[in-house]
Amino acid sequence: MGTTRAKERIFLSSPHMSDEGYEMQYVQEAFDTNWIAPLGENVNQFEKELATKVGSKDAAALSSGTGAIHLALKAAGVEEGDVVFCPSLTFSATANPIIYQNAVPVFIDSDYKTWNMCPKALEVAFQKYPEVKAVIVVHLYGLSADMDEIMKVCSKYHVTVIEDAAESLGGYYKGQHTGSFGDYGIFSFNGNKIITTSGGGMLVSNNEERVAKVRFWATQSRDQARHYQHSELGFNYRMSNVAAGIGRGQLKVLEERVEKKKYIFEYYKDELSDLEGVEFMPVNEWDEPNYWLSSMTVSGNQVRPIDIMDALETEGIESRPVWKPMHLQPYFEGYEFVGDGISERLFENGVCLPSDTKMTDGDLERVVKTIKGLWLK
Ligand SMILES: Cc1ncc(COP(=O)(O)O)c(C=O)c1O
């Protein structure tokens, strides 16, 4: 796969258009027909194609994954004062929309087995807040949460489940696509995701009536009338027809991207697993992740995650810490946390390695060599 490039910067996960130029073909169609708008054929087809890919009945293309979570919460009927369970170990975009709805997040700890929401901590949270309105489950770094266990607990309490699959497009739990288990699933096409539209998101659901409502809210809640009439609060959250064209092209190479991400993960695992204190993110027997970001933990005092990140940065290689848990964020510190501090330990010991699908073997060698060097000191 090529040779070492002289000190070219290696990115964590950057946009990667198809070699075939599929994206430009769809974008060109939008230009040729002057459909440069937040509606059009690319939007309609991208919704259909993504819904088919993940096995959901319907999908709404939106301007971001964050907007999709916001409207999923609204579709779930989450209102002021309602409690929503949310994993602590995630990006803030999972939790922020709970606040947009003036609802109250309760943060749930991770499970070492999955790095995702711990079903036991979830059960404890339900005992305390049986009236909870919705549960958001995240599939971190493309790893599936343990959906059977989580859905079992959630169905006992008849609660709406929203899957934040922003990072896991192309990943499967027991053969079923992540994002298609809950009442609502959301995806992100931000520039750093496995496929991108430069910015965008998608909400999927088997409830077509609710998806139609999400489209309505996302287009300023315009009632069917000759004049501009609004009976509900509206949002400007629709995806543009140009962005959707990029998305349609990117969707064609999704499997290729997953394959490369897996190759990157296995390369690192083969080369670095034997280093003292290193443990890679858990890939369970029932999981087929999309390996969005190859991540590992380092324990012991010999080498710390910060040493790895500093050494890589000196070499012009991007890496980053594992997400800082939400219950440790200054903004969310007043909210409750249920768990034993596993998310905190994953944050303290974790590091995400560059997982850019444009990386060559030479690039991977550079990363590995830099990291191994720290253990030789
Ligand atoms: C777990 C998670 N949730 C939500 C989002 C938000 O998606 P977007 O950036 O498209 O708003 C992201 C990524 O950005 C994410 O990683």
mmCIF file of C-alpha atoms and ligand atoms in Angstrom:
data_model
loop_
_atom_site.group_PDB
_atom_site.id
_atom_site.type_symbol
_atom_site.label_atom_id
_atom_site.label_comp_id
_atom_site.label_asym_id
_atom_site.label_seq_id
_atom_site.Cartn_x
_atom_site.Cartn_y
_atom_site.Cartn_z
ATOM 1 C CA MET A 1 0.000 0.000 0.000
ATOM 2 C CA GLY A 2 2.747 2.524 -0.810
ATOM 3 C CA THR A 3 5.829 3.737 0.966
ATOM 4 C CA THR A 4 6.611 6.215 3.749
ATOM 5 C CA ARG A 5 5.853 9.801 2.802
ATOM 6 C CA ALA A 6 8.369 12.351 4.028
ATOM 7 C CA LYS A 7 6.911 13.850 7.203
ATOM 8 C CA GLU A 8 3.501 14.494 5.705
ATOM 9 C CA ARG A 9 0.928 15.160 8.434
ATOM 10 C CA ILE A 10 -1.132 12.138 9.378
ATOM 11 C CA PHE A 11 -4.703 12.910 10.391
ATOM 12 C CA LEU A 12 -6.970 11.215 12.902
ATOM 13 C CA SER A 13 -9.843 10.788 10.439
ATOM 14 C CA SER A 14 -10.295 13.174 7.536
ATOM 15 C CA PRO A 15 -12.663 13.322 4.545
ATOM 16 C CA HIS A 16 -11.950 10.734 1.836
ATOM 17 C CA MET A 17 -13.836 11.064 -1.438
ATOM 18 C CA SER A 18 -14.247 8.038 -3.717
ATOM 19 C CA ASP A 19 -11.583 7.347 -6.345
ATOM 20 C CA GLU A 20 -14.404 6.912 -8.856
ATOM 21 C CA GLY A 21 -15.727 10.460 -8.344
ATOM 22 C CA TYR A 22 -19.256 9.283 -7.482
ATOM 23 C CA GLU A 23 -19.831 12.328 -5.255
ATOM 24 C CA MET A 24 -19.128 14.820 -8.085
ATOM 25 C CA GLN A 25 -21.592 13.053 -10.387
ATOM 26 C CA TYR A 26 -24.459 13.600 -7.943
ATOM 27 C CA VAL A 27 -23.326 17.132 -7.079
ATOM 28 C CA GLN A 28 -23.086 17.918 -10.819
ATOM 29 C CA GLU A 29 -26.672 16.715 -11.266
ATOM 30 C CA ALA A 30 -27.771 19.145 -8.541
ATOM 31 C CA PHE A 31 -25.941 21.988 -10.330
ATOM 32 C CA ASP A 32 -27.235 21.020 -13.765
ATOM 33 C CA THR A 33 -30.811 21.100 -12.529
ATOM 34 C CA ASN A 34 -30.317 24.151 -10.250
ATOM 35 C CA TRP A 35 -31.493 22.154 -7.236
ATOM 36 C CA ILE A 36 -29.125 23.941 -4.832
ATOM 37 C CA ALA A 37 -31.660 23.880 -2.042
ATOM 38 C CA PRO A 38 -32.515 22.054 1.175
ATOM 39 C CA LEU A 39 -34.653 19.710 -0.896
ATOM 40 C CA GLY A 40 -34.361 17.833 -4.183
ATOM 41 C CA GLU A 41 -33.685 14.434 -5.723
ATOM 42 C CA ASN A 42 -30.380 13.829 -3.922
ATOM 43 C CA VAL A 43 -32.028 14.456 -0.549
ATOM 44 C CA ASN A 44 -34.915 12.080 -1.348
ATOM 45 C CA GLN A 45 -32.629 9.358 -2.705
ATOM 46 C CA PHE A 46 -30.020 9.700 0.060
ATOM 47 C CA GLU A 47 -32.783 9.160 2.625
ATOM 48 C CA LYS A 48 -34.004 6.034 0.806
ATOM 49 C CA GLU A 49 -30.497 4.649 0.250
ATOM 50 C CA LEU A 50 -29.407 5.148 3.850
ATOM 51 C CA ALA A 51 -32.645 3.695 5.259
ATOM 52 C CA THR A 52 -32.123 0.610 3.068
ATOM 53 C CA LYS A 53 -28.482 0.304 4.114
ATOM 54 C CA VAL A 54 -29.281 0.284 7.827
ATOM 55 C CA GLY A 55 -32.570 -1.632 7.559
ATOM 56 C CA SER A 56 -34.942 1.085 8.782
ATOM 57 C CA LYS A 57 -38.262 1.912 7.112
ATOM 58 C CA ASP A 58 -37.663 5.636 6.778
ATOM 59 C CA ALA A 59 -35.057 8.367 7.159
ATOM 60 C CA ALA A 60 -34.898 12.175 7.327
ATOM 61 C CA ALA A 61 -31.767 13.944 6.057
ATOM 62 C CA LEU A 62 -30.783 16.801 8.366
ATOM 63 C CA SER A 63 -28.084 19.438 8.682
ATOM 64 C CA SER A 64 -26.237 17.635 11.508
ATOM 65 C CA GLY A 65 -26.203 14.628 13.792
ATOM 66 C CA THR A 66 -26.775 17.010 16.699
ATOM 67 C CA GLY A 67 -29.957 18.317 15.022
ATOM 68 C CA ALA A 68 -31.042 14.702 14.478
ATOM 69 C CA ILE A 69 -30.649 13.930 18.209
ATOM 70 C CA HIS A 70 -32.575 17.104 19.024
ATOM 71 C CA LEU A 71 -35.510 16.143 16.813
ATOM 72 C CA ALA A 72 -35.404 12.507 18.005
ATOM 73 C CA LEU A 73 -35.846 13.781 21.571
ATOM 74 C CA LYS A 74 -38.711 16.003 20.411
ATOM 75 C CA ALA A 75 -40.280 13.063 18.549
ATOM 76 C CA ALA A 76 -39.966 11.015 21.747
ATOM 77 C CA GLY A 77 -42.021 13.697 23.504
ATOM 78 C CA VAL A 78 -39.171 14.892 25.724
ATOM 79 C CA GLU A 79 -40.149 18.204 27.294
ATOM 80 C CA GLU A 80 -39.100 20.571 30.064
ATOM 81 C CA GLY A 81 -38.135 18.773 33.262
ATOM 82 C CA ASP A 82 -38.149 15.248 31.753
ATOM 83 C CA VAL A 83 -35.301 12.912 32.699
ATOM 84 C CA VAL A 84 -33.196 11.452 29.857
ATOM 85 C CA PHE A 85 -30.493 8.818 30.422
ATOM 86 C CA CYS A 86 -27.310 9.390 28.445
ATOM 87 C CA PRO A 87 -23.900 7.686 28.490
ATOM 88 C CA SER A 88 -21.282 9.767 30.232
ATOM 89 C CA LEU A 89 -18.494 8.657 27.909
ATOM 90 C CA THR A 90 -19.423 10.406 24.680
ATOM 91 C CA PHE A 91 -19.058 13.628 22.717
ATOM 92 C CA SER A 92 -21.002 16.584 24.155
ATOM 93 C CA ALA A 93 -23.275 16.600 21.068
ATOM 94 C CA THR A 94 -25.066 13.541 22.510
ATOM 95 C CA ALA A 95 -25.997 15.417 25.685
ATOM 96 C CA ASN A 96 -26.473 19.020 24.519
ATOM 97 C CA PRO A 97 -29.849 18.438 22.804
ATOM 98 C CA ILE A 98 -31.257 17.198 26.130
ATOM 99 C CA ILE A 99 -30.598 20.710 27.416
ATOM 100 C CA TYR A 100 -32.060 22.262 24.212
ATOM 101 C CA GLN A 101 -35.335 20.599 25.258
ATOM 102 C CA ASN A 102 -34.933 21.919 28.839
ATOM 103 C CA ALA A 103 -34.846 18.308 29.991
ATOM 104 C CA VAL A 104 -32.543 16.775 32.620
ATOM 105 C CA PRO A 105 -29.690 14.417 31.693
ATOM 106 C CA VAL A 106 -28.685 11.610 34.047
ATOM 107 C CA PHE A 107 -25.300 10.262 33.006
ATOM 108 C CA ILE A 108 -24.703 6.508 32.932
ATOM 109 C CA ASP A 109 -21.309 4.848 33.288
ATOM 110 C CA SER A 110 -19.567 2.605 30.750
ATOM 111 C CA ASP A 111 -18.976 -1.133 30.788
ATOM 112 C CA TYR A 112 -15.367 -2.300 30.330
ATOM 113 C CA LYS A 113 -16.687 -5.080 28.098
ATOM 114 C CA THR A 114 -17.998 -2.641 25.481
ATOM 115 C CA TRP A 115 -16.770 0.858 26.528
ATOM 116 C CA ASN A 116 -20.446 1.747 26.004
ATOM 117 C CA MET A 117 -23.457 2.155 28.313
ATOM 118 C CA CYS A 118 -23.336 -0.318 31.196
ATOM 119 C CA PRO A 119 -26.638 -2.273 31.384
ATOM 120 C CA LYS A 120 -26.201 -2.733 35.154
ATOM 121 C CA ALA A 121 -25.725 0.986 35.817
ATOM 122 C CA LEU A 122 -28.717 1.581 33.528
ATOM 123 C CA GLU A 123 -30.887 -0.722 35.676
ATOM 124 C CA VAL A 124 -29.794 1.183 38.814
ATOM 125 C CA ALA A 125 -30.738 4.471 37.131
ATOM 126 C CA PHE A 126 -34.196 3.087 36.182
ATOM 127 C CA GLN A 127 -34.846 2.108 39.800
ATOM 128 C CA LYS A 128 -34.155 5.693 40.813
ATOM 129 C CA TYR A 129 -35.995 7.348 37.899
ATOM 130 C CA PRO A 130 -38.683 4.927 36.651
ATOM 131 C CA GLU A 131 -40.477 7.877 35.009
ATOM 132 C CA VAL A 132 -37.514 8.551 32.646
ATOM 133 C CA LYS A 133 -38.725 9.743 29.221
ATOM 134 C CA ALA A 134 -35.957 8.491 26.897
ATOM 135 C CA VAL A 135 -32.636 6.658 26.866
ATOM 136 C CA ILE A 136 -29.845 7.643 24.463
ATOM 137 C CA VAL A 137 -27.431 4.818 23.669
ATOM 138 C CA VAL A 138 -24.125 5.594 21.920
ATOM 139 C CA HIS A 139 -21.969 3.243 19.810
ATOM 140 C CA LEU A 140 -18.613 4.797 20.639
ATOM 141 C CA TYR A 141 -15.781 4.727 18.081
ATOM 142 C CA GLY A 142 -17.933 2.351 16.020
ATOM 143 C CA LEU A 143 -18.121 -0.323 18.746
ATOM 144 C CA SER A 144 -21.642 -1.635 19.384
ATOM 145 C CA ALA A 145 -23.231 -1.206 22.777
ATOM 146 C CA ASP A 146 -24.664 -4.473 24.141
ATOM 147 C CA MET A 147 -28.079 -3.893 22.568
ATOM 148 C CA ASP A 148 -29.786 -7.116 23.750
ATOM 149 C CA GLU A 149 -29.057 -6.315 27.377
ATOM 150 C CA ILE A 150 -29.889 -2.630 27.001
ATOM 151 C CA MET A 151 -33.137 -3.247 25.071
ATOM 152 C CA LYS A 152 -34.180 -5.846 27.673
ATOM 153 C CA VAL A 153 -33.878 -3.280 30.485
ATOM 154 C CA CYS A 154 -35.486 -0.501 28.414
ATOM 155 C CA SER A 155 -38.488 -2.566 27.345
ATOM 156 C CA LYS A 156 -39.128 -3.509 30.981
ATOM 157 C CA TYR A 157 -39.644 0.202 31.659
ATOM 158 C CA HIS A 158 -41.399 0.962 28.305
ATOM 159 C CA VAL A 159 -39.062 3.821 27.526
ATOM 160 C CA THR A 160 -38.210 5.343 24.135
ATOM 161 C CA VAL A 161 -34.711 4.389 22.940
ATOM 162 C CA ILE A 162 -32.638 6.727 20.764
ATOM 163 C CA GLU A 163 -29.418 5.312 19.312
ATOM 164 C CA ASP A 164 -26.661 7.808 18.706
ATOM 165 C CA ALA A 165 -24.923 5.914 15.913
ATOM 166 C CA ALA A 166 -23.036 9.055 14.769
ATOM 167 C CA GLU A 167 -19.763 7.130 14.921
ATOM 168 C CA SER A 168 -20.946 3.652 13.899
ATOM 169 C CA LEU A 169 -22.342 3.803 10.339
ATOM 170 C CA GLY A 170 -21.424 0.490 8.672
ATOM 171 C CA GLY A 171 -21.211 -1.348 12.022
ATOM 172 C CA TYR A 172 -23.380 -4.322 13.028
ATOM 173 C CA TYR A 173 -24.496 -5.878 16.316
ATOM 174 C CA LYS A 174 -25.327 -9.591 15.869
ATOM 175 C CA GLY A 175 -25.808 -8.976 12.148
ATOM 176 C CA GLN A 176 -28.197 -6.025 12.568
ATOM 177 C CA HIS A 177 -27.072 -2.499 11.759
ATOM 178 C CA THR A 178 -26.453 -0.264 14.776
ATOM 179 C CA GLY A 179 -28.931 2.599 14.833
ATOM 180 C CA SER A 180 -31.839 0.325 13.819
ATOM 181 C CA PHE A 181 -32.619 -1.199 17.240
ATOM 182 C CA GLY A 182 -34.163 1.763 19.018
ATOM 183 C CA ASP A 183 -37.274 3.809 18.249
ATOM 184 C CA TYR A 184 -34.957 6.330 16.585
ATOM 185 C CA GLY A 185 -31.398 6.134 15.300
ATOM 186 C CA ILE A 186 -29.181 9.009 14.278
ATOM 187 C CA PHE A 187 -26.063 9.250 12.089
ATOM 188 C CA SER A 188 -23.527 12.020 11.486
ATOM 189 C CA PHE A 189 -21.756 12.969 8.264
ATOM 190 C CA ASN A 190 -19.402 15.452 9.879
ATOM 191 C CA GLY A 191 -16.021 15.779 8.166
ATOM 192 C CA ASN A 192 -14.301 13.374 10.558
ATOM 193 C CA LYS A 193 -16.857 10.551 10.245
ATOM 194 C CA ILE A 194 -16.448 7.326 8.243
ATOM 195 C CA ILE A 195 -18.346 8.972 5.390
ATOM 196 C CA THR A 196 -19.019 12.675 5.160
ATOM 197 C CA THR A 197 -21.211 15.272 3.466
ATOM 198 C CA SER A 198 -18.922 18.000 4.909
ATOM 199 C CA GLY A 199 -21.612 18.402 7.555
ATOM 200 C CA GLY A 200 -24.921 16.625 7.958
ATOM 201 C CA GLY A 201 -26.957 14.058 9.788
ATOM 202 C CA MET A 202 -29.758 11.529 9.390
ATOM 203 C CA LEU A 203 -32.580 10.343 11.605
ATOM 204 C CA VAL A 204 -33.902 6.834 10.942
ATOM 205 C CA SER A 205 -36.975 5.074 12.315
ATOM 206 C CA ASN A 206 -39.553 2.426 11.455
ATOM 207 C CA ASN A 207 -42.237 4.926 12.438
ATOM 208 C CA GLU A 208 -42.864 6.707 9.113
ATOM 209 C CA GLU A 209 -45.404 9.077 10.593
ATOM 210 C CA ARG A 210 -42.852 10.327 13.152
ATOM 211 C CA VAL A 211 -40.162 10.703 10.455
ATOM 212 C CA ALA A 212 -42.588 12.819 8.411
ATOM 213 C CA LYS A 213 -43.108 14.964 11.520
ATOM 214 C CA VAL A 214 -39.326 15.344 11.908
ATOM 215 C CA ARG A 215 -39.106 16.582 8.281
ATOM 216 C CA PHE A 216 -41.920 19.042 9.053
ATOM 217 C CA TRP A 217 -40.175 20.427 12.158
ATOM 218 C CA ALA A 218 -36.860 20.551 10.261
ATOM 219 C CA THR A 219 -38.388 22.795 7.571
ATOM 220 C CA GLN A 220 -39.651 25.497 9.951
ATOM 221 C CA SER A 221 -42.914 23.670 10.738
ATOM 222 C CA ARG A 222 -44.761 25.156 7.783
ATOM 223 C CA ASP A 223 -48.421 24.209 7.903
ATOM 224 C CA GLN A 224 -50.148 23.276 4.654
ATOM 225 C CA ALA A 225 -51.555 26.665 3.730
ATOM 226 C CA ARG A 226 -51.220 29.163 0.896
ATOM 227 C CA HIS A 227 -49.683 31.713 3.254
ATOM 228 C CA TYR A 228 -46.933 31.120 5.798
ATOM 229 C CA GLN A 229 -48.640 29.582 8.777
ATOM 230 C CA HIS A 230 -47.073 27.912 11.808
ATOM 231 C CA SER A 231 -48.889 26.042 14.550
ATOM 232 C CA GLU A 232 -45.677 24.627 16.014
ATOM 233 C CA LEU A 233 -42.140 25.780 16.748
ATOM 234 C CA GLY A 234 -39.942 25.215 13.694
ATOM 235 C CA PHE A 235 -36.271 24.537 12.985
ATOM 236 C CA ASN A 236 -34.012 25.067 9.965
ATOM 237 C CA TYR A 237 -32.437 21.603 10.093
ATOM 238 C CA ARG A 238 -32.784 20.154 6.547
ATOM 239 C CA MET A 239 -29.814 18.834 4.563
ATOM 240 C CA SER A 240 -28.998 20.607 1.309
ATOM 241 C CA ASN A 241 -29.344 18.813 -2.021
ATOM 242 C CA VAL A 242 -25.611 19.408 -2.696
ATOM 243 C CA ALA A 243 -24.536 17.820 0.611
ATOM 244 C CA ALA A 244 -26.910 14.903 -0.017
ATOM 245 C CA GLY A 245 -25.208 14.380 -3.402
ATOM 246 C CA ILE A 246 -21.867 13.998 -1.631
ATOM 247 C CA GLY A 247 -23.532 11.591 0.802
ATOM 248 C CA ARG A 248 -24.943 9.398 -1.983
ATOM 249 C CA GLY A 249 -21.495 9.060 -3.535
ATOM 250 C CA GLN A 250 -19.859 8.371 -0.171
ATOM 251 C CA LEU A 251 -22.412 5.685 0.680
ATOM 252 C CA LYS A 252 -21.163 3.701 -2.322
ATOM 253 C CA VAL A 253 -17.732 3.337 -0.705
ATOM 254 C CA LEU A 254 -18.864 2.745 2.887
ATOM 255 C CA GLU A 255 -17.893 -0.960 2.922
ATOM 256 C CA GLU A 256 -14.496 -0.100 1.440
ATOM 257 C CA ARG A 257 -13.954 2.448 4.218
ATOM 258 C CA VAL A 258 -14.949 -0.051 6.944
ATOM 259 C CA GLU A 259 -12.522 -2.589 5.463
ATOM 260 C CA LYS A 260 -9.662 -0.075 5.598
ATOM 261 C CA LYS A 261 -10.538 1.045 9.153
ATOM 262 C CA LYS A 262 -10.462 -2.629 10.194
ATOM 263 C CA TYR A 263 -7.105 -3.091 8.505
ATOM 264 C CA ILE A 264 -5.739 -0.087 10.424
ATOM 265 C CA PHE A 265 -7.052 -1.462 13.754
ATOM 266 C CA GLU A 266 -5.572 -4.906 13.133
ATOM 267 C CA TYR A 267 -2.257 -3.428 12.076
ATOM 268 C CA TYR A 268 -1.998 -1.492 15.350
ATOM 269 C CA LYS A 269 -3.191 -4.472 17.381
ATOM 270 C CA ASP A 270 -0.608 -6.798 15.831
ATOM 271 C CA GLU A 271 2.205 -4.317 16.360
ATOM 272 C CA LEU A 272 1.377 -2.774 19.721
ATOM 273 C CA SER A 273 -0.576 -5.320 21.815
ATOM 274 C CA ASP A 274 2.569 -6.772 23.362
ATOM 275 C CA LEU A 275 3.717 -3.469 24.823
ATOM 276 C CA GLU A 276 3.397 -3.491 28.600
ATOM 277 C CA GLY A 277 0.133 -1.968 29.832
ATOM 278 C CA VAL A 278 -1.451 -1.639 26.365
ATOM 279 C CA GLU A 279 -4.993 -2.912 25.820
ATOM 280 C CA PHE A 280 -7.038 -2.319 22.656
ATOM 281 C CA MET A 281 -10.701 -1.347 22.586
ATOM 282 C CA PRO A 282 -12.877 -4.445 23.024
ATOM 283 C CA VAL A 283 -14.265 -6.158 19.928
ATOM 284 C CA ASN A 284 -16.834 -8.636 21.228
ATOM 285 C CA GLU A 285 -17.776 -11.842 19.400
ATOM 286 C CA TRP A 286 -21.175 -10.378 18.519
ATOM 287 C CA ASP A 287 -19.767 -7.122 17.232
ATOM 288 C CA GLU A 288 -18.794 -6.132 13.680
ATOM 289 C CA PRO A 289 -17.643 -2.566 14.336
ATOM 290 C CA ASN A 290 -16.844 0.001 11.666
ATOM 291 C CA TYR A 291 -13.589 0.686 13.584
ATOM 292 C CA TRP A 292 -14.092 4.445 13.172
ATOM 293 C CA LEU A 293 -11.241 5.316 15.544
ATOM 294 C CA SER A 294 -8.709 2.704 16.673
ATOM 295 C CA SER A 295 -8.392 3.305 20.389
ATOM 296 C CA MET A 296 -6.432 1.747 23.217
ATOM 297 C CA THR A 297 -5.717 2.188 26.890
ATOM 298 C CA VAL A 298 -2.320 2.353 28.542
ATOM 299 C CA SER A 299 -1.949 1.540 32.226
ATOM 300 C CA GLY A 300 1.084 1.593 34.536
ATOM 301 C CA ASN A 301 3.564 4.384 34.933
ATOM 302 C CA GLN A 302 6.080 3.580 32.220
ATOM 303 C CA VAL A 303 4.325 5.392 29.388
ATOM 304 C CA ARG A 304 1.244 7.586 29.794
ATOM 305 C CA PRO A 305 -1.330 8.452 27.085
ATOM 306 C CA ILE A 306 -0.079 12.050 27.124
ATOM 307 C CA ASP A 307 3.460 10.791 26.301
ATOM 308 C CA ILE A 308 2.065 8.968 23.277
ATOM 309 C CA MET A 309 0.072 11.971 22.079
ATOM 310 C CA ASP A 310 3.074 14.318 22.569
ATOM 311 C CA ALA A 311 5.460 11.984 20.755
ATOM 312 C CA LEU A 312 3.032 11.582 17.851
ATOM 313 C CA GLU A 313 2.443 15.347 17.645
ATOM 314 C CA THR A 314 6.207 15.937 17.446
ATOM 315 C CA GLU A 315 6.192 13.639 14.413
ATOM 316 C CA GLY A 316 3.291 15.531 12.815
ATOM 317 C CA ILE A 317 0.782 12.802 13.649
ATOM 318 C CA GLU A 318 -2.665 13.603 15.027
ATOM 319 C CA SER A 319 -4.135 11.596 17.923
ATOM 320 C CA ARG A 320 -6.531 12.475 20.723
ATOM 321 C CA PRO A 321 -7.640 11.425 24.196
ATOM 322 C CA VAL A 322 -10.719 9.278 24.674
ATOM 323 C CA TRP A 323 -13.806 11.495 25.242
ATOM 324 C CA LYS A 324 -13.835 13.250 28.605
ATOM 325 C CA PRO A 325 -16.968 11.970 30.401
ATOM 326 C CA MET A 326 -19.910 14.338 30.528
ATOM 327 C CA HIS A 327 -20.250 14.176 34.330
ATOM 328 C CA LEU A 328 -16.718 15.629 34.568
ATOM 329 C CA GLN A 329 -17.470 18.515 32.200
ATOM 330 C CA PRO A 330 -17.816 21.897 33.922
ATOM 331 C CA TYR A 331 -21.055 22.587 32.034
ATOM 332 C CA PHE A 332 -22.726 19.360 33.200
ATOM 333 C CA GLU A 333 -21.277 19.092 36.706
ATOM 334 C CA GLY A 334 -24.605 19.765 38.394
ATOM 335 C CA TYR A 335 -26.198 16.668 36.842
ATOM 336 C CA GLU A 336 -26.300 13.187 38.310
ATOM 337 C CA PHE A 337 -23.997 10.316 37.395
ATOM 338 C CA VAL A 338 -24.733 6.625 37.976
ATOM 339 C CA GLY A 339 -21.768 4.260 37.977
ATOM 340 C CA ASP A 340 -18.408 3.195 39.355
ATOM 341 C CA GLY A 341 -16.063 5.515 37.476
ATOM 342 C CA ILE A 342 -15.198 3.216 34.547
ATOM 343 C CA SER A 343 -15.752 6.021 32.026
ATOM 344 C CA GLU A 344 -13.318 8.143 34.036
ATOM 345 C CA ARG A 345 -10.645 5.441 33.910
ATOM 346 C CA LEU A 346 -11.129 4.990 30.166
ATOM 347 C CA PHE A 347 -10.660 8.752 29.768
ATOM 348 C CA GLU A 348 -7.534 8.806 31.945
ATOM 349 C CA ASN A 349 -5.896 5.849 30.191
ATOM 350 C CA GLY A 350 -7.308 6.109 26.688
ATOM 351 C CA VAL A 351 -5.847 7.337 23.427
ATOM 352 C CA CYS A 352 -7.360 7.377 19.920
ATOM 353 C CA LEU A 353 -4.799 6.595 17.236
ATOM 354 C CA PRO A 354 -4.862 8.025 13.713
ATOM 355 C CA SER A 355 -7.407 6.055 11.726
ATOM 356 C CA ASP A 356 -7.498 7.951 8.457
ATOM 357 C CA THR A 357 -8.526 5.720 5.568
ATOM 358 C CA LYS A 358 -6.015 7.465 3.280
ATOM 359 C CA MET A 359 -3.100 6.204 5.407
ATOM 360 C CA THR A 360 -0.501 4.035 3.679
ATOM 361 C CA ASP A 361 1.433 1.166 5.256
ATOM 362 C CA GLY A 362 4.317 3.615 5.465
ATOM 363 C CA ASP A 363 2.159 5.979 7.537
ATOM 364 C CA LEU A 364 1.098 3.138 9.826
ATOM 365 C CA GLU A 365 4.744 2.162 10.240
ATOM 366 C CA ARG A 366 5.567 5.755 11.253
ATOM 367 C CA VAL A 367 2.866 5.731 13.943
ATOM 368 C CA VAL A 368 3.889 2.332 15.300
ATOM 369 C CA LYS A 369 7.591 3.180 15.319
ATOM 370 C CA THR A 370 6.980 6.409 17.254
ATOM 371 C CA ILE A 371 4.871 4.622 19.868
ATOM 372 C CA LYS A 372 7.207 1.638 20.261
ATOM 373 C CA GLY A 373 10.101 4.054 20.742
ATOM 374 C CA LEU A 374 8.553 5.238 24.011
ATOM 375 C CA TRP A 375 8.826 1.747 25.500
ATOM 376 C CA LEU A 376 12.505 1.521 24.580
ATOM 377 C CA LYS A 377 13.478 4.598 26.591
HETATM 378 C C1 LIG B 1 -21.202 10.408 19.455
HETATM 379 C C2 LIG B 1 -21.549 11.607 18.644
HETATM 380 N N1 LIG B 1 -22.784 12.099 18.725
HETATM 381 C C3 LIG B 1 -23.179 13.154 18.008
HETATM 382 C C4 LIG B 1 -22.314 13.791 17.145
HETATM 383 C C5 LIG B 1 -22.802 15.014 16.435
HETATM 384 O O1 LIG B 1 -22.842 14.923 15.073
HETATM 385 P P1 LIG B 1 -22.706 16.275 14.181
HETATM 386 O O2 LIG B 1 -21.294 16.735 14.282
HETATM 387 O O3 LIG B 1 -23.088 15.816 12.815
HETATM 388 O O4 LIG B 1 -23.660 17.268 14.743
HETATM 389 C C6 LIG B 1 -21.006 13.302 16.997
HETATM 390 C C7 LIG B 1 -19.996 13.860 16.071
HETATM 391 O O5 LIG B 1 -19.771 14.931 15.741
HETATM 392 C C8 LIG B 1 -20.603 12.196 17.784
HETATM 393 O O6 LIG B 1 -19.347 11.724 17.708
#
